[in-house]
Structure formats: structure tokens, C-alpha cells
Amino acid sequence: MLGSRVLLFSNQEHPAVSLKLHDMDKELSLCTVLDYYLDNVIANIPELAICMHSKGLVRGYKLVKTRQIPYMSGSGRPLFDVQDVSMNASMLLKFLQENCSRPNGTYWLHRKEGETSLRLYDVDVLSQGSQLKWKYMMAMLCYRFAARASRLSNSLAAGTPHLQQQLQQRQRELLRTCMSLLGEIAQKGGTAHSSICSSVSEQLADTYLRECNEFHSSNPADLAPEDSDREAAIGSLEKAKQYLLASIILFEECIPKDSGPALTHSKDGTDETAAIASEGELAPEDGDGDSEMGSFMNEELSRLQLKFSSACLELGHVYVSCHRWIDAVKCIVEASQFLTLSSIPGDVQPFELTSREHEAAFDSLLDKLDFEGVGRGGFSQDKITICVSEVELRCSLLGLIGDIATQRIVTVYGELIALYDIISGAKRDQLASLRDNASEFMQTCKEDVTSSDNQMLERREEGLLMLSFLAYLHALSPPANSDLFLYVHIHLITMMRKLGNASNELGKYFLAVKCDYKEAFRWFERGCKIFSDIEDGINVALLRANLAHLHKIFAQGKSADSREEHYQTAIQLCTEALQLLKQSNADNDLKRKVKGELALTYLVWAVDLANNTSFLDTTGHSPTKARANETLTMFNKALTLYAELSDQKQTASTHYQIASFYSRMISSTLQIERKSAQVDKSEGASSTLTSRMEIARRHYEKALNYFGAVEVGKTFVLIHQELADLHILGGHSESIEHALLILLNTYEAFNTNSTTDSKLEMDEMTSLARDIVAKVKAVLHQLIRLCSGGRLSSAHARNKKLEMFKKMYKEVIYNDGYSAESIVSILSTLRKMYSL
């Protein structure tokens, strides 16, 4: 027993109760009471609730235990013997178990009205007979059983996939048997029953489409399906296409010639219609109903054609997920064979894909998109989408073209361009050639890309990105009088999001590949507008972060006021983006990305202020305190944000930039003091200088916590150079000697990077090696001069140090390193000499 239609009610006291209605004006008959009893026993229900009514009014309820149902007459005697019922049921069950022995077989248990005996028929045996009457009866029996299996499968809960699969397989076998029997009838001179065969073929296709629906529900959009699942989906969709095409051809045979125009399918491209002259077929009976019947038949044919095209579209999407691009394009061609000119607009302007002269046209089309009020609807596609109109089919076809073009597959460039031109309406007059001879169309559009140069391939990649944007745009720009209301509400969010993503991809392409920052800015702005229209706060935030990045680029080389304006705009964009992400409950990774962009903006602005601060003006005065404070404020904001993000590298980089800024301030202060006529230095100025040197040293040390442990390389050397310069500014022999030790410590970086394979890194380290050697030579020369001047208190210590510095100086002169490899040995020798 697979199931029961008995309704169950329950509460804490009564876990399962069935409900029956009883008219109090009528007596309870034996058959009625037996029916109540069997329903409860078969479904294992312990209680029965009877709602008693009279003349339309409820008179009361009665609760009866299942074992008491036979005594409901009130006479005290049961209306039937429970033991007899159980014995008869057991005998019938045993009879069925003994005779229904063929695996996966179909049997018909039948009792004629008025008879007491039951008859069991094997459907397969009956169908093998020579009488067409029996074949037709068996075919219709299989048809009804298949319909019941379908209804039962659809009514089952989602947690019973195995049982659903069994019922689906059962339905499929019954429908195949039905189709086979109807085919035998037609072969032996009987009625063709084309309309029934068409319906059976469609239902067979539905069983395969239902398998694909299960594939959708078991593989959410954010999880990649397994290869085996994809192959299973491809097999099911191919079968569905075959049966739907057969259903279309069979149904075309049922359409009378005078029923009106209809787009039909035939192998030679001509219309095929046939009048129905057989009993039981769908055919008009009189002249008055001709127009209505013809309209109905054409609508049914159009529905089947749209269903076939929808299956082709779904198969195309599966091929895209498998990267089978040629097969995906073929699916688009197949899905297009039932399009008509009436569904394609005739006023579409053709665009040159790699031209930049269509900005106004793009913006005009975007401005015409008006979908206000449906932005928060959302759409979760867990089933195959069946198009309900040709307009929806056209939009879906353009969407699939855009999906393939987004992947930048140049091998199908020609085919995609040709399909887009026809379906969008730019070259709608070529639709007939696409429908009539698909293989020749594919061959004509194919382009050889093996001999294309890099420049040509780059142009085609740009063209494909532009094609994806235009395909999505025209999918959302249907004819004004089209019936797109349903399509808009179901597919708008997905298609608008794809349009916004295409705009974003174009922006990233022009930013990274073409370095055309103004063009990239325009595409990012379009993406912002698109996502704003559908209230997609997350994508709006990410695109604003991209715009902020471009504002930092635009600031380079501009005047001070213009740079400040760009940086302020970038900060405002990032701040608004963070607010949008917070409102949209975005995940932390996205918030970190945008916050990182905001921190980078503060850092770049601070570095810009630091690099463009004149530490010595024409009058010899130090820079204004306000400008220095503004720079440090920007640095501190960046530092705070990077600390919140736990970004160790950027935090260390910010510490390094702050230390460099303090070093330059210290250097400028010392230069001012040396040029000043005042011999005596004020105690306040000396204290400020000492404080700044200590702050700079601490920031250098914090930078080295990362660059001295995690990423020992170029930055490590630069920090040591600047730290050494800071100590040299002191002018004392101890400070200068400390500077020498710091320079010798760069050995770690040169030794670590001596085996690098990167030519760029090697060139950078070679350039730094020359600077380090020159600086070590200058420091040693200064130390020799200081030691010779008698600045050390002990003569013995002075002579010992002088001798060591001279030996080191000779070593540097003798092994004057001009490469990253040679400096390793020089620094190693100098370190040993100093330690000795």
C-alpha cells in the first residue's frame, strides 16, 4: 500500500483520527460502514470522527474507535463479521502474491458490476493479443495508471526520494507500453490516435524534466554539481527533447488545415497539417466551433514548442557548466527554431562591439529600464523554467548568449555574434535562415581562431564582454506591447544582476588590461546604477569601492586641490559602501575588502601629503604644524583600520611610512638648526627632536616585526637604510657605529633572496646592494675620521677600533659589490670582522 487519500487529524490526546460526513436523514448502510472500517484498518487509524449534519446544518460529532465501527447501527449487533472481512482480505492478498509474480509487472484486478467474482489480468499478456480492441483498452489502462503514479509521486513528501524515483520509473514504463500499443494499432490499420500519442510523448518528456528538477533541488546554486550529476542531467534533457519533438510532430497531425496559421515543425521546413477523421480524436464537429478549436489547437502547439525550446535552453545551461561551448551554442540554435518575427523587435540599433562611440546609446537604453518596486522580490530557481511566451523565450535566449560571452570563449565568437544579431533584432531578417537550415548557419558563422594574433584575440575578448552586456540589456528591453509581466517578476533580479556583473567585468577589463581608467570608471558607474535599481546593496558597495580605487588613480599628477577632492570622494564612497554592507547583512569578507580599500585610501592620501610637504621653504622655516598634524591624522586612521582588519603586512607598511615621515621631519629640523645663526639650541627644540627620533625608531621597529620575520626582502633593506640614516643624524660615534651594525644586518635579506627566480626582484635587490655598499663605505669613512680625531676616551680602545674600521674599509674597497650575490659575501665578511 503506497498511500491513502484519507484525511487525518490529530492532537495530543488523539494522535490519528479520520473524519467522515453523515447525513442524519439517512440510515447507515452496510457498504458505508464497511467502507469506513476498511479505510481505518488499511491506513492503521485507531479512531473515526463522524460529523453529523441535517439539511445543511451540523448537528454534532461522534468519536468511534475503529474496532467499534461495525456496531455503529446502534442495534447492538455488528453489521458485518470482522473475522470474515479479515479472512477475505487475507485470501485476496495471498491470491495476488501468488499470481502477480512477474518483476515490475502491471496487473488489472477487475470485478464487473453485479458479479461476486474477481478477475486478474496481466496487462502485457492482454496487449499481445491480436484484437485491436484489447490493445486500445490496455493502452488506456496504462495511460490511467501512469497518470495515477504521477499524481502520487507529486503528492509525496520531499523526504522520500527513493519512492518517488520508483513511481517515476513506473510511470515511464507504463507510458512506453501505452505508446507501443497505440503504435501497433496504427500499424495494423487502426486509428492513429495522434493526439493521445502526442500527450503520452509529452508526459514521457515530463518524467525526464522532473529528474532535472531533482538535480536542481539537490545542487544549490552556490555548490558546484558533480560531473556524474551533470552527465545524468544531460542524458535526461536529451531524452526530454526527443519526446517533446515527437509530441510536436504528432500534434501537428491533429491540426486541421483551415484552423489558422501556426508555426509547425517538419524536416523539409514546410508546414504539415492533417485533418482528423478518426473517432475519439480532438477535432471540430461543426463550422461554428472551427475558429475556437483552431485557436485552442494553435495555443497547444505553441505551448509544446515553448516547452521544447525551454528544454534546449536548460540543456545549454548544463553544457555551459561543463564548458562544452559548441554544444551550448547548438542548443541555442535548436531553441530558436520556433521563434517568430513578431517576438523580435525591429528597431534595434546594431553596435560595433569594440567601438567606444556608443556611450550615449547604452545610457539611453539603461534609462528606459523601469522596474521600480520589484527590487526586493528575489527568485530562487530550483526547477527548470518553462517559457510561457515567445517574448520570454527570446529574453532567455539572449540571457544564455550573455552567459557564454561572459566566459570570453573566442572559439564561438562568430556563432554568438550571429545569434545575438538575429535574436536581439539587429538582423532579424536572417531568422528564416537560422530556422530552416541550422547546420549550414553554424558552418557559415564559424571563424578560425587558430591563426589569430594576440591583438586579434584581445579584441575578441573585449567584444565578447561587450556582447554579454548587450545581450543582457536587450533581454531586458523587449517590445513595448509584449506580454512580459510574468517574465519580469520571475527573472528580473537574476537578469539585472547579470547585467550589472557584465558592466563590472567590463570595468575591470578596462582597468587591468587596457589601463583605460576613464572607460573603466564609466562602466563601474553603470554597474552602480543597475544594482541600485534592484536595491542590491552588496554589489553597489563593491562597485563603489572600485570607483574609490579609480579616484586614487585619478589623483596622481593633479594639483593639490584636485588631489584632495579625489581622495575625499574616495573616502566618501568607501564609507557609504561600508554602510550599505552593514544594512545588507553582508558577510565579513566583503566588509573586510571594502574596509581595506578605505584604509588604503587614507594611507595613499597620507603618503601623498608627506611626499608633497615642503620641509624647508624659501625662508628656511619648517613646515607648518597643521600640515604635519593632518598627515599624521591620515596615517593614524589608516593604521587603526588595518589593526581592526588584523592585516599585519599593511599595518607594518603603515608603520614604515609613518617612521619615514618622522625621519624627514627630523632631517629638516636638523638642517634648519645648522643653517640658523643661533648657536645655542633651545631646550624645547632639543626635546622635540629627541621625542621625534624615539617615535620614528619605534615605528621602524614595529614595521620590522613583520618585514624582519615574515617577508624579508626589499622593504627590510629600505627600513634598515632609513633607520641607519636616522642614527647617523645624531653625529656621535656611538650612533654612527650603531648605523653600521644596522646596515650590516641587511645581510639577512640579501642572503634570503640570493636564490630567487624572479628577474624583477633580483634587479631590485641588485640596485639596493649598490646603495648598501656605498653607504657602508661612507659610514666606515666617517668612523675612521672620528676615531682619528681622538673622540674616544681611551687611546687603546680608539686605536683598536680605528684598526678594525680600516680593515673593514679596505675589504669594502677591494670587494666593491655591484650585485645581490656579491654583497652577501661582503656583508658576511664584515660581520665576522666586527664580531672579532
XYZ file of C-alpha atoms in Angstrom, residues 102-500:
399
model
C 6.349 -11.023 -12.920
C 9.006 -8.497 -11.774
C 7.901 -4.900 -12.289
C 4.731 -6.097 -13.975
C 1.364 -4.352 -14.327
C -1.844 -6.178 -13.436
C -5.509 -5.260 -13.634
C -7.833 -6.507 -10.858
C -11.400 -6.123 -12.105
C -14.927 -7.040 -10.984
C -17.916 -6.419 -13.185
C -20.925 -4.700 -11.670
C -23.320 -7.182 -10.075
C -20.807 -10.041 -10.062
C -19.177 -11.552 -6.971
C -16.053 -12.940 -8.650
C -12.815 -11.016 -9.262
C -10.672 -11.286 -12.371
C -6.933 -10.591 -12.586
C -5.439 -9.624 -15.941
C -1.755 -9.355 -16.874
C -1.616 -6.154 -18.928
C 1.356 -7.330 -21.007
C -0.346 -10.592 -21.926
C -3.554 -8.811 -22.886
C -1.667 -6.331 -25.015
C -0.028 -9.140 -27.002
C -3.349 -10.272 -28.374
C -4.419 -9.663 -31.943
C -7.631 -7.779 -31.172
C -7.221 -4.026 -31.554
C -9.999 -3.502 -29.018
C -7.946 -5.163 -26.276
C -4.806 -3.283 -27.276
C -6.647 0.023 -27.086
C -8.162 -0.879 -23.700
C -4.750 -1.866 -22.346
C -3.186 1.296 -23.736
C -5.783 3.447 -21.996
C -5.375 1.425 -18.798
C -1.626 2.061 -18.854
C -2.339 5.725 -19.539
C -4.612 5.987 -16.487
C -2.210 4.078 -14.249
C 0.621 6.344 -15.355
C -1.455 9.404 -14.506
C -2.155 7.984 -11.044
C 1.536 7.238 -10.488
C 2.380 10.811 -11.484
C -0.171 12.294 -9.082
C 1.003 10.056 -6.256
C 4.653 10.922 -6.913
C 3.874 14.648 -6.849
C 1.958 14.302 -3.581
C 4.782 12.541 -1.730
C 6.910 14.448 0.764
C 10.363 15.660 -0.227
C 11.996 13.193 2.146
C 11.015 10.127 0.081
C 13.313 10.342 -2.970
C 13.616 6.555 -3.407
C 9.846 6.032 -3.525
C 9.433 8.995 -5.873
C 12.066 7.528 -8.168
C 10.272 4.161 -8.188
C 6.952 5.775 -9.060
C 8.577 7.891 -11.752
C 10.169 4.821 -13.330
C 6.819 3.037 -13.108
C 5.054 5.926 -14.830
C 7.672 5.958 -17.580
C 7.284 2.217 -18.293
C 3.509 2.493 -18.374
C 3.670 5.382 -20.820
C 6.084 3.492 -23.053
C 3.775 0.495 -23.045
C 0.867 2.776 -23.938
C 2.833 4.322 -26.799
C 3.884 0.900 -28.071
C 0.305 -0.399 -28.055
C -1.029 2.669 -29.858
C 1.733 2.267 -32.418
C 0.744 -1.374 -33.035
C -2.879 -0.293 -33.518
C -1.842 2.243 -36.146
C 0.415 -0.275 -37.924
C -2.410 -2.803 -38.174
C -4.715 -0.303 -39.851
C -6.419 1.098 -36.776
C -6.866 4.699 -35.761
C -3.589 6.603 -35.357
C -4.686 8.376 -32.131
C -2.158 11.133 -32.787
C -3.448 13.453 -30.082
C -3.167 10.728 -27.418
C 0.302 9.765 -28.657
C 1.305 13.422 -28.504
C 0.101 13.647 -24.909
C 1.936 10.429 -23.982
C 5.158 11.716 -25.547
C 4.863 14.960 -23.602
C 4.289 13.083 -20.354
C 7.322 10.914 -21.069
C 9.322 14.101 -21.570
C 7.939 15.418 -18.267
C 9.355 12.407 -16.405
C 12.847 13.339 -17.633
C 12.323 17.029 -16.915
C 11.264 16.069 -13.400
C 14.598 14.291 -12.982
C 16.338 17.542 -13.868
C 14.201 19.387 -11.308
C 15.528 16.956 -8.703
C 19.041 17.701 -9.974
C 18.362 21.436 -9.395
C 16.990 20.960 -5.886
C 19.844 18.651 -4.819
C 22.520 21.042 -6.140
C 22.058 24.592 -4.808
C 23.351 27.497 -6.897
C 26.326 28.100 -4.590
C 27.553 24.478 -4.877
C 29.204 23.056 -7.973
C 27.463 19.849 -9.171
C 29.436 16.658 -9.629
C 30.405 15.516 -13.133
C 28.175 12.455 -12.772
C 25.208 14.699 -11.925
C 25.876 16.840 -14.995
C 26.064 13.788 -17.256
C 22.812 12.467 -15.786
C 21.142 15.839 -16.380
C 22.414 15.936 -19.981
C 21.033 12.441 -20.641
C 17.636 13.320 -19.161
C 17.353 16.575 -21.099
C 18.321 14.916 -24.379
C 15.559 12.335 -23.828
C 13.086 15.083 -22.928
C 13.950 16.939 -26.140
C 13.375 13.815 -28.238
C 9.961 13.124 -26.746
C 8.888 16.768 -26.920
C 9.865 16.981 -30.578
C 7.908 13.772 -31.252
C 4.955 15.256 -29.371
C 5.079 18.385 -31.537
C 5.155 16.379 -34.779
C 2.274 14.177 -33.632
C 0.206 17.149 -32.530
C 0.752 18.904 -35.867
C -1.000 15.939 -37.493
C -4.099 16.769 -35.454
C -4.406 20.386 -36.617
C -6.929 20.919 -39.445
C -5.636 22.778 -42.470
C -8.186 25.565 -42.061
C -7.539 26.201 -38.354
C -5.352 29.228 -38.955
C -1.630 29.847 -39.193
C 0.677 28.015 -36.854
C 4.434 27.643 -36.738
C 4.909 23.905 -37.313
C 7.897 21.650 -37.489
C 8.857 19.449 -40.402
C 12.087 18.023 -41.707
C 11.847 19.866 -45.009
C 10.867 23.176 -43.414
C 7.288 23.212 -44.787
C 4.032 23.339 -42.798
C 2.352 19.996 -42.270
C -1.302 19.750 -41.240
C -3.772 16.945 -41.398
C -7.474 16.720 -40.789
C -8.760 14.355 -38.174
C -11.161 11.790 -39.444
C -10.983 9.216 -36.666
C -13.290 8.608 -33.757
C -12.201 9.927 -30.394
C -9.673 12.471 -31.704
C -9.639 16.183 -30.903
C -11.411 17.625 -33.931
C -14.045 20.290 -34.578
C -17.550 18.913 -35.000
C -19.234 21.795 -36.785
C -18.460 25.048 -38.527
C -19.487 27.239 -35.589
C -16.666 25.942 -33.423
C -13.943 25.943 -36.066
C -12.318 29.211 -35.019
C -12.361 28.385 -31.306
C -10.991 24.883 -31.840
C -8.343 26.182 -34.240
C -7.257 28.797 -31.728
C -7.058 26.179 -28.988
C -5.013 23.810 -31.159
C -2.579 26.555 -32.099
C -2.157 27.559 -28.455
C -1.429 23.951 -27.500
C 1.088 23.622 -30.307
C 2.768 26.861 -29.225
C 2.908 25.575 -25.644
C 4.650 22.376 -26.770
C 7.110 24.333 -28.890
C 7.958 26.628 -25.982
C 8.435 23.603 -23.754
C 10.853 22.071 -26.268
C 12.779 25.344 -26.510
C 12.892 25.572 -22.704
C 14.413 22.080 -22.518
C 17.027 23.163 -25.101
C 17.795 26.239 -23.003
C 18.221 24.188 -19.836
C 20.498 21.766 -21.679
C 22.509 24.747 -22.923
C 23.000 25.930 -19.342
C 24.207 22.466 -18.303
C 26.659 22.427 -21.224
C 27.950 25.832 -20.104
C 28.614 24.426 -16.628
C 30.573 21.596 -18.324
C 32.487 24.096 -20.538
C 31.108 22.408 -23.667
C 30.698 25.658 -25.517
C 29.944 24.326 -29.021
C 27.163 22.105 -27.668
C 25.740 25.051 -25.720
C 25.628 27.145 -28.906
C 23.882 24.288 -30.749
C 21.232 24.279 -28.020
C 20.623 27.992 -28.626
C 20.178 27.286 -32.334
C 17.718 24.450 -31.584
C 15.759 26.579 -29.119
C 15.473 29.351 -31.725
C 13.753 27.265 -34.405
C 10.264 28.118 -33.098
C 10.832 31.870 -32.745
C 8.687 34.133 -34.926
C 9.391 37.611 -36.243
C 6.572 39.024 -34.128
C 8.537 38.286 -30.948
C 11.674 40.115 -32.149
C 11.700 43.939 -32.167
C 12.525 45.632 -35.446
C 14.011 48.884 -34.150
C 17.200 47.554 -32.529
C 20.297 49.540 -33.391
C 23.357 47.423 -34.324
C 26.547 48.154 -32.359
C 30.194 47.759 -33.230
C 31.363 45.727 -30.238
C 34.863 47.197 -29.935
C 33.808 50.796 -30.605
C 33.702 53.405 -27.834
C 31.221 55.658 -29.649
C 28.008 54.175 -28.267
C 28.106 55.522 -24.723
C 25.006 57.677 -25.165
C 23.052 54.780 -26.704
C 23.957 52.451 -23.818
C 22.925 55.017 -21.229
C 19.685 55.716 -23.090
C 18.729 52.023 -23.065
C 19.586 51.769 -19.381
C 17.430 54.797 -18.598
C 14.462 53.104 -20.290
C 14.636 50.130 -17.936
C 11.932 50.805 -15.355
C 11.429 48.060 -12.807
C 10.837 50.134 -9.707
C 9.107 48.321 -6.883
C 10.260 44.758 -7.539
C 13.825 45.087 -6.356
C 13.421 43.068 -3.155
C 11.447 40.218 -4.664
C 14.267 37.764 -5.181
C 13.998 34.490 -7.068
C 15.241 31.027 -6.207
C 15.312 28.787 -9.267
C 15.074 25.170 -8.098
C 13.137 23.970 -11.156
C 13.511 24.152 -14.895
C 11.989 27.349 -16.223
C 9.332 26.681 -18.870
C 8.797 29.724 -21.072
C 5.173 30.837 -21.403
C 5.594 33.183 -24.369
C 7.911 33.757 -27.301
C 8.981 37.049 -25.756
C 10.143 35.211 -22.668
C 11.900 32.663 -24.889
C 13.739 35.451 -26.724
C 14.826 37.020 -23.437
C 16.038 33.666 -22.105
C 17.990 33.002 -25.314
C 19.732 36.360 -25.034
C 20.477 35.588 -21.394
C 22.202 32.316 -22.336
C 24.178 34.106 -25.075
C 25.313 36.587 -22.431
C 26.305 33.767 -20.064
C 28.574 32.187 -22.693
C 30.006 35.536 -23.816
C 30.902 36.381 -20.208
C 33.338 33.456 -20.224
C 35.256 35.081 -23.140
C 35.371 31.899 -25.252
C 36.784 33.118 -28.572
C 36.189 29.745 -30.292
C 32.448 30.504 -30.549
C 32.854 34.234 -31.192
C 31.317 34.177 -34.699
C 28.360 31.997 -33.718
C 27.484 34.134 -30.690
C 27.652 37.368 -32.679
C 25.399 35.968 -35.411
C 22.858 34.588 -32.922
C 22.822 37.826 -30.958
C 22.265 39.911 -34.114
C 19.235 37.811 -35.107
C 17.590 37.275 -31.705
C 18.144 40.815 -30.453
C 16.602 42.253 -33.623
C 19.658 43.900 -35.156
C 19.436 41.445 -38.099
C 16.001 39.919 -37.587
C 15.562 39.354 -41.333
C 18.022 36.429 -41.053
C 15.732 34.477 -38.704
C 14.434 32.307 -41.553
C 17.930 31.105 -42.450
C 18.533 30.205 -38.800
C 15.305 28.193 -38.579
C 15.385 26.483 -41.948
C 18.970 25.218 -42.016
C 20.651 25.279 -38.632
C 23.738 23.223 -39.619
C 24.532 25.479 -42.579
C 24.038 28.517 -40.345
C 26.528 27.155 -37.797
C 29.081 26.404 -40.502
C 28.720 29.866 -42.044
C 29.229 31.653 -38.724
C 32.219 29.610 -37.591
C 35.513 31.507 -37.534
C 39.048 30.110 -37.473
C 40.831 31.451 -34.401
C 43.947 29.257 -34.557
C 45.771 31.714 -36.793
C 44.661 34.844 -34.924
C 47.368 37.000 -33.362
C 47.317 38.200 -29.771
C 45.929 41.587 -30.730
C 43.024 39.979 -32.576
C 42.298 37.643 -29.656
C 42.350 40.601 -27.266
C 39.854 42.493 -29.449
C 37.581 39.455 -29.499
C 37.726 39.100 -25.729
C 36.716 42.732 -25.416
C 33.976 42.155 -27.983
C 32.629 39.173 -26.029
C 32.483 41.178 -22.810
C 30.602 43.910 -24.653
C 28.355 41.259 -26.221
C 27.422 39.879 -22.795
C 26.372 43.346 -21.629
C 24.325 43.998 -24.788
C 22.689 40.556 -24.658
C 21.511 41.085 -21.077
C 20.480 44.653 -21.884
C 18.312 43.632 -24.850
C 16.897 40.726 -22.860
C 15.523 43.386 -20.517
C 14.403 45.684 -23.361
C 11.501 43.822 -25.030
C 8.913 45.326 -27.366
C 6.655 47.802 -25.620
C 3.497 45.792 -26.319
C 4.910 42.440 -25.182
C 3.409 40.218 -22.511
C 6.480 40.272 -20.289
C 4.758 40.902 -16.970
C 5.317 37.364 -15.674
C 8.865 37.226 -17.021
C 9.756 40.493 -15.312
C 8.635 39.307 -11.904
C 10.312 35.915 -12.158
C 13.579 36.689 -13.929
C 14.196 40.403 -13.392
C 16.514 40.154 -10.413
C 18.667 37.448 -11.986
C 18.939 39.193 -15.357
C 19.543 42.643 -13.867
C 22.231 41.185 -11.630
C 23.876 39.595 -14.659
C 23.693 42.938 -16.462
C 25.350 44.650 -13.511
